[in-house]
GROMACS .gro file of C-alpha atoms in nm:
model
  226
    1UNK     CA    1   2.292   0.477   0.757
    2UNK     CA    2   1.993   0.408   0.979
    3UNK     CA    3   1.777   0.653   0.745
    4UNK     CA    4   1.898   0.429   0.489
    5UNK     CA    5   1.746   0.106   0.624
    6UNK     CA    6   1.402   0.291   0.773
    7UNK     CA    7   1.301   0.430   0.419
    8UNK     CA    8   1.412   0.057   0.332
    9UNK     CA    9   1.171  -0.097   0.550
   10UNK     CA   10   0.879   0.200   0.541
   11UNK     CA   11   0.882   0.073   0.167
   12UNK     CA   12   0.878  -0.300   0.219
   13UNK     CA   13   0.649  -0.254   0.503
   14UNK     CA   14   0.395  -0.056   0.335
   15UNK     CA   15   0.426  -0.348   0.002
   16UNK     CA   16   0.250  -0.573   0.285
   17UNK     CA   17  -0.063  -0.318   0.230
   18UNK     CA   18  -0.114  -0.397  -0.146
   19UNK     CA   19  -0.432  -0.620  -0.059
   20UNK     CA   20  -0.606  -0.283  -0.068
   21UNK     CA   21  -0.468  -0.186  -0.446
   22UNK     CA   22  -0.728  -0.417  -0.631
   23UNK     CA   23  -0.549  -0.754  -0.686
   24UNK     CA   24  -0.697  -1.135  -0.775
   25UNK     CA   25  -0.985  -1.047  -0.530
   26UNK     CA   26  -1.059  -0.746  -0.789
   27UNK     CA   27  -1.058  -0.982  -1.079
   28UNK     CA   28  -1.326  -1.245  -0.957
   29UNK     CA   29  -1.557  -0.937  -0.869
   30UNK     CA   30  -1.437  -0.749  -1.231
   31UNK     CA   31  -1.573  -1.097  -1.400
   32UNK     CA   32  -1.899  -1.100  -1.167
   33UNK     CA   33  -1.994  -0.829  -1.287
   34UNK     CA   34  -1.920  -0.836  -1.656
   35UNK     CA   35  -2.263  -0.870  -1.878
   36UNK     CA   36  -2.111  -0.859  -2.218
   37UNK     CA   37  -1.986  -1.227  -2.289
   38UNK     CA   38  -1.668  -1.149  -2.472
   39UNK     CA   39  -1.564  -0.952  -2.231
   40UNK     CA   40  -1.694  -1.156  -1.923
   41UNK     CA   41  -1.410  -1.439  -2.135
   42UNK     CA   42  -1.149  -1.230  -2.106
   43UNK     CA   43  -1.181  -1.135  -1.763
   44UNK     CA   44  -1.202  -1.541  -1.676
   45UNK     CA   45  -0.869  -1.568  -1.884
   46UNK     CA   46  -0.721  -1.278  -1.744
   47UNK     CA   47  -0.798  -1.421  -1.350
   48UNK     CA   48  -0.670  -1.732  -1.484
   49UNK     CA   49  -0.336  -1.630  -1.585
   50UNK     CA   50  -0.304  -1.406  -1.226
   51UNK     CA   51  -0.367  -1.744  -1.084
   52UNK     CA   52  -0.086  -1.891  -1.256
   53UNK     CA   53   0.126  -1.595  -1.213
   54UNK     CA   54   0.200  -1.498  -1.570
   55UNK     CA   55   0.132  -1.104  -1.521
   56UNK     CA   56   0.261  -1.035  -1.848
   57UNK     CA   57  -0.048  -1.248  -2.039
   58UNK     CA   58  -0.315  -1.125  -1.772
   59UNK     CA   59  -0.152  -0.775  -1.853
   60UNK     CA   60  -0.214  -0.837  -2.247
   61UNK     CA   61  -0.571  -0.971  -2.154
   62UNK     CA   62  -0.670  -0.668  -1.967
   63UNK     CA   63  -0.578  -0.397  -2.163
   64UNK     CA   64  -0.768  -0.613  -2.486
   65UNK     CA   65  -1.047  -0.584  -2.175
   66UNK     CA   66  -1.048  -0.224  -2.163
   67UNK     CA   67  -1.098  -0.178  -2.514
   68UNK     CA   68  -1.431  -0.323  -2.492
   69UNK     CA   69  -1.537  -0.129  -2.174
   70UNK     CA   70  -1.319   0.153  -2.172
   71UNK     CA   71  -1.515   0.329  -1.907
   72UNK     CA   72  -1.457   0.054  -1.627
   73UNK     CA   73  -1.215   0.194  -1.356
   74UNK     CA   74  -1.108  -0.155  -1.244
   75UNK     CA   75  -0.985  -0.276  -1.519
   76UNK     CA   76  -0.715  -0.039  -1.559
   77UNK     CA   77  -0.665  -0.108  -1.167
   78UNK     CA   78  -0.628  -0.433  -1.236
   79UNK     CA   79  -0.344  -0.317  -1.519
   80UNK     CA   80  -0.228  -0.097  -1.220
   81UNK     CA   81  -0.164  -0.333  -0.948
   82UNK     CA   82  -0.002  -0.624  -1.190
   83UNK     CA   83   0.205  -0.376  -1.320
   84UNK     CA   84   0.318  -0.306  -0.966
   85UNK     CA   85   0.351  -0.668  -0.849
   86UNK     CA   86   0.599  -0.665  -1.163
   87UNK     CA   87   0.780  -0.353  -1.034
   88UNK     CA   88   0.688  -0.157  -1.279
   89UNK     CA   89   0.580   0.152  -1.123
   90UNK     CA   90   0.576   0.414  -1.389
   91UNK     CA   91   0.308   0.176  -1.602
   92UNK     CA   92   0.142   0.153  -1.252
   93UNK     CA   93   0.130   0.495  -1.236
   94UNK     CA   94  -0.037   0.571  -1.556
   95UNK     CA   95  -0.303   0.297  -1.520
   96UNK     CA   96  -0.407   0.426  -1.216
   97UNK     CA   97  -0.414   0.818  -1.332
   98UNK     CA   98  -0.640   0.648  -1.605
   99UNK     CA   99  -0.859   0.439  -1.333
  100UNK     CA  100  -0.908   0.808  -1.132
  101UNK     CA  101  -0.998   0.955  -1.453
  102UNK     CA  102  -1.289   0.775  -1.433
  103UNK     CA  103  -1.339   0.765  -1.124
  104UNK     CA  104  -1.215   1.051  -0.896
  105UNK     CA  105  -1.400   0.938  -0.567
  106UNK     CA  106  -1.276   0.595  -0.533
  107UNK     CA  107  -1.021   0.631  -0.246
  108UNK     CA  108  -0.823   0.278  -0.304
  109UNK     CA  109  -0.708   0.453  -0.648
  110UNK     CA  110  -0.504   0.709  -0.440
  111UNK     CA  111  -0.387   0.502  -0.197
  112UNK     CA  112  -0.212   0.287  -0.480
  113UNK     CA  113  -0.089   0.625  -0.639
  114UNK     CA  114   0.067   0.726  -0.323
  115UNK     CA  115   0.233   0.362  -0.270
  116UNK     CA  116   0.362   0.379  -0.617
  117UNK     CA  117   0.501   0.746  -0.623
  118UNK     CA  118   0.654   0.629  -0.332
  119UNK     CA  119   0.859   0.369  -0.467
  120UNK     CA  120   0.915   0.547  -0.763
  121UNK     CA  121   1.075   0.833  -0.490
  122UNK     CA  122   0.851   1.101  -0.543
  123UNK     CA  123   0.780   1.165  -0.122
  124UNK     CA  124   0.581   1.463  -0.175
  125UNK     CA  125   0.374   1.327  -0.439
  126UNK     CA  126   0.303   1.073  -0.231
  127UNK     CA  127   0.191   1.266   0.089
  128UNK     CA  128  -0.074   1.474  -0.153
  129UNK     CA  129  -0.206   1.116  -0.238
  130UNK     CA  130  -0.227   0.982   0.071
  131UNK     CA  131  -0.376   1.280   0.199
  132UNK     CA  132  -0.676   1.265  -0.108
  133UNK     CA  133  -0.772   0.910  -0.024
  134UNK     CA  134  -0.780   1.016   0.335
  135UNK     CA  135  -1.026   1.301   0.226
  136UNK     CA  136  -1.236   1.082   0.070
  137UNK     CA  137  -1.249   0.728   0.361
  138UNK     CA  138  -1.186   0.893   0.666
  139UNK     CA  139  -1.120   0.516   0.773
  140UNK     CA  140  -0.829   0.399   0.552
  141UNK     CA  141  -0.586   0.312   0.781
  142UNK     CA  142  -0.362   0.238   0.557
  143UNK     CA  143  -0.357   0.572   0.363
  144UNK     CA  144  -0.303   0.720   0.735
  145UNK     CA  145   0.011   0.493   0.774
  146UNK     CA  146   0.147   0.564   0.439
  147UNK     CA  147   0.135   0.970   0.501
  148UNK     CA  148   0.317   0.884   0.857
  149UNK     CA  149   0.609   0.792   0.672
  150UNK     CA  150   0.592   1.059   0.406
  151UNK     CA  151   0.509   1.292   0.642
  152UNK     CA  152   0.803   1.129   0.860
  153UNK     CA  153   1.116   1.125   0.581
  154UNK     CA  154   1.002   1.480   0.476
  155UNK     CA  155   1.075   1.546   0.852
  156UNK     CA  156   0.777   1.646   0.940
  157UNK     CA  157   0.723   1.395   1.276
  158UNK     CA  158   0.426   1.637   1.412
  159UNK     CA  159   0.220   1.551   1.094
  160UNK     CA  160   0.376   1.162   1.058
  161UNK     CA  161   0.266   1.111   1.472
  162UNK     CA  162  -0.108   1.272   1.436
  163UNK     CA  163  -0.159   1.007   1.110
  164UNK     CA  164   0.000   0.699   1.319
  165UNK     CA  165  -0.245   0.833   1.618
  166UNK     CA  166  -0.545   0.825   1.344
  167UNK     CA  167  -0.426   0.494   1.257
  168UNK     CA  168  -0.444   0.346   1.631
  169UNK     CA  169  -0.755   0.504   1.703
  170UNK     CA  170  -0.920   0.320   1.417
  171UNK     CA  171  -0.737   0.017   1.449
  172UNK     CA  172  -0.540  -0.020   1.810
  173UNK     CA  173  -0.403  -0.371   1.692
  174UNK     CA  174  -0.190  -0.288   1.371
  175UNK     CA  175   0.128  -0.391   1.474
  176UNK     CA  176   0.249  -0.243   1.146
  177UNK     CA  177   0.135   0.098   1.305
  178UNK     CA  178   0.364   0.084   1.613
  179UNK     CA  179   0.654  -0.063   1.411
  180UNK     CA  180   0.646   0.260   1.151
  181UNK     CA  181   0.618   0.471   1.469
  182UNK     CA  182   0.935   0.296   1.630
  183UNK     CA  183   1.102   0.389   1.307
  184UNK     CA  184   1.034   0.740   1.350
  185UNK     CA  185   1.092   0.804   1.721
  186UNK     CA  186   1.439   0.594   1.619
  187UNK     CA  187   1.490   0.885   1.328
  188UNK     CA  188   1.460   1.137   1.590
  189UNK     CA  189   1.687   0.953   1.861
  190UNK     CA  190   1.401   0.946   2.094
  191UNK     CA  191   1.518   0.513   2.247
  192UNK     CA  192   1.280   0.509   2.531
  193UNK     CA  193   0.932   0.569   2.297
  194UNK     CA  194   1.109   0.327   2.026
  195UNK     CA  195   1.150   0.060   2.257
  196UNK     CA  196   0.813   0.106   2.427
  197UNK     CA  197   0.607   0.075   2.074
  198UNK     CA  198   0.851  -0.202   1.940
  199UNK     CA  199   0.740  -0.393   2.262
  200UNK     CA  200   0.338  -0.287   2.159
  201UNK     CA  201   0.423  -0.410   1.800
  202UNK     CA  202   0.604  -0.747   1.920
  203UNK     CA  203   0.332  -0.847   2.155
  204UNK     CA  204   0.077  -0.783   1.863
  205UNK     CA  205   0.298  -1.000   1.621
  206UNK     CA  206   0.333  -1.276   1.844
  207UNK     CA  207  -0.059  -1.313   1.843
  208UNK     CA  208  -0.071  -1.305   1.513
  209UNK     CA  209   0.226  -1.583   1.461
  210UNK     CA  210   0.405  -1.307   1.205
  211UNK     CA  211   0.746  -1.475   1.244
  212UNK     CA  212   0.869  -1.251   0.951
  213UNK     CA  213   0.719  -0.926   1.171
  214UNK     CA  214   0.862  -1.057   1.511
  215UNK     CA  215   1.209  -1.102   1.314
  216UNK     CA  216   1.213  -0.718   1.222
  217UNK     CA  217   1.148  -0.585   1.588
  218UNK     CA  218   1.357  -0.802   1.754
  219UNK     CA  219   1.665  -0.682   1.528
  220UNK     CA  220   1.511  -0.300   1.577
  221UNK     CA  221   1.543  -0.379   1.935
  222UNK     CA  222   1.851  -0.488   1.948
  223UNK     CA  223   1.966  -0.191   1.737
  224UNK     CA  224   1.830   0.053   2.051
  225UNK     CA  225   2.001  -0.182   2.282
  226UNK     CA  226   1.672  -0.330   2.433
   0.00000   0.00000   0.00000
């Protein structure tokens, strides 16, 4: 049951990480740099209707977008991530293989991939794309935290602790990073180091006033019987 609820929370935890798959951000910088004016229109429309939350029009815009400049990686990014936000993960999926087509080197691409493969179940795709934008930023942190829970429900807890140490060592106050390793020291039935990084990760969410974050260890810790 407990395995259960950690892949449950490894997924929703690693959802709070989309702000590196391109999202609105991506769109004011897509229409920044757009030089042809039709196009530079659509992507103002297409930022507009993010804005108002109708991912289905912005959706419609962007792929009219891409017909113009099929060679721009973001825009099918763009297509990715909405299509994610929708749930969508399989039309995620392809706009990003189509956004790496592009552009092979741009590590963000892969850490999307290996978010979405994720949800869509495929664990050891994911791993592989964690582990390629990892190759190419040695300073994703996020990519590092995403293969310690592949690497973790493939059972593989030497691999999933050396990416949660890469993780501290380039940012020591994630409190997302000791929460994930919590969850796999609880896998393993190892109480004392769960507790001791749920306290790390508690501390860390207080300071940050993450309520939501604070909520989630406490009932973790209650679990170990702490």
């Amino acid at each position: 049951m407990y395995k259960r609820i950690s892949l449950i929370v490894s997924v929703m935890l690693l959802g709070c990480y989309s702000a590196t798959i391109p999202s609105v951000a991506q769109a004011q910088v897509l229409v920044a740099q757009a030089r042809n004016p039709e196009l530079k229109e659509m992507l103002e429309e297409g930022r507009r209707l993010v804005d108002a939350g109708d991912y289905n029009g912005a959706i419609a815009i962007y792929q009219q977008a891409a017909t113009i400049d099929s060679k721009n990686a973001k825009i099918y990014s763009g297509i990715g991530y909405l299509y994610a936000q929708q749930g969508n993960f399989q039309g995620a999926l392809t706009s990003y293989r189509r956004a790496i087509a592009i552009n092979p080197n741009n590590s963000d691409f892969y850490y999307a991939v290996g978010y979405i493969k994720g949800n869509l179940g495929d664990t050891p795709g994911a791993k592989e794309a964690y582990r390629r934008a990892i190759q190419l930023n040695r300073n994703h942190v996020n990519a590092y935290l995403g293969l310690g829970v592949t690497q973790a429900r493939m059972g593989d807890y030497t691999a999933a602790n050396w990416a949660y140490e890469q993780a501290i060592s380039l940012d020591k106050n994630n409190p997302q990073t000791y929460e994930f390793m919590a969850s796999m020291y609880k896998q393993r039935r190892q109480t004392k180091q769960a507790s001791s990084v749920l306290q790390k990760a508690r501390v860390l969410y207080q300071k940050q006033n993450d309520s939501d974050g604070m909520a989630r260890v406490d009932a973790m810790l209650r679990e170990l019987g702490g």
